Amino acid sequence: MSFQAYLTNIEAKTGKSPADFRAYATAKDWLAGGSLRPDVKAGTIVAALKQEFELGHGHAMAIVALLKGIKKEGDA
């Protein structure tokens, strides 16, 4: 499955776009200057996304990759 397919599936399930998840991360104080703060652990983000949006582990990790800048929208 491509990264974009993960994002598409996440949006279909939650109604939230990648921009919405960036805004969510900003509200949670996980971002600094648009990038994930180094002291914020992936496990913290995954746990919150599982609880609040009922995402599975793989989909939550896709959001982590998006927030870290490892992957971008449109990536295969």
Coordinates of C-alpha atoms in Angstrom, one line a residue:
M1 CA 0.0 0.0 0.0
S2 CA 1.4 3.4 -0.9
F3 CA 1.8 6.1 1.7
Q4 CA -0.9 8.2 -0.1
A5 CA -3.3 5.2 0.1
Y6 CA -2.7 5.2 3.9
L7 CA -3.6 8.9 4.1
T8 CA -6.7 8.4 1.9
N9 CA -7.9 5.5 4.1
I10 CA -7.2 7.6 7.2
E11 CA -9.3 10.5 5.8
A12 CA -12.1 8.1 4.8
K13 CA -12.2 6.6 8.3
T14 CA -11.8 9.8 10.4
G15 CA -12.9 12.6 8.1
K16 CA -9.5 14.3 8.9
S17 CA -7.0 15.4 6.3
P18 CA -3.2 15.5 6.7
A19 CA -3.6 19.3 7.4
D20 CA -6.2 18.4 10.2
F21 CA -3.7 16.1 11.8
R22 CA -1.0 18.7 11.6
A23 CA -3.4 21.1 13.4
Y24 CA -4.1 18.4 15.9
A25 CA -0.4 18.0 16.6
T26 CA 0.0 21.7 16.9
A27 CA -2.8 21.8 19.5
K28 CA -1.2 19.0 21.4
D29 CA 2.1 20.9 21.4
W30 CA 3.9 18.2 19.5
L31 CA 5.3 20.5 16.8
A32 CA 7.8 23.4 16.9
G33 CA 8.2 25.4 13.8
G34 CA 6.1 23.0 11.8
S35 CA 8.3 20.0 12.7
L36 CA 7.9 17.3 15.3
R37 CA 9.7 18.2 18.5
P38 CA 12.6 15.8 19.2
D39 CA 11.3 15.1 22.7
V40 CA 7.9 13.9 21.5
K41 CA 8.0 10.1 21.2
A42 CA 6.2 8.2 18.5
G43 CA 4.5 6.0 21.1
T44 CA 2.8 9.1 22.6
I45 CA 1.4 10.1 19.3
V46 CA 0.3 6.6 18.3
A47 CA -1.5 6.1 21.7
A48 CA -3.3 9.4 21.2
L49 CA -4.3 8.6 17.6
K50 CA -5.5 5.1 18.5
Q51 CA -7.6 6.5 21.4
E52 CA -9.0 9.6 19.8
F53 CA -9.5 8.5 16.2
E54 CA -9.5 4.7 16.5
L55 CA -6.6 4.3 14.1
G56 CA -4.7 1.0 13.9
H57 CA -1.0 1.0 14.6
G58 CA 0.1 1.2 10.9
H59 CA -2.2 4.1 10.2
A60 CA -1.1 5.9 13.3
M61 CA 2.6 5.4 12.3
A62 CA 1.8 6.9 8.9
I63 CA 0.7 10.1 10.7
V64 CA 3.9 10.0 12.7
A65 CA 5.9 9.8 9.5
L66 CA 3.9 12.7 8.1
L67 CA 4.5 14.8 11.2
K68 CA 8.2 13.9 11.2
G69 CA 8.5 14.9 7.5
I70 CA 9.8 11.4 6.6
K71 CA 6.9 11.1 4.2
K72 CA 4.7 13.6 2.3
E73 CA 1.3 13.6 0.8
G74 CA 1.4 12.0 -2.6
D75 CA 4.4 9.7 -1.8
A76 CA 4.2 6.2 -3.2

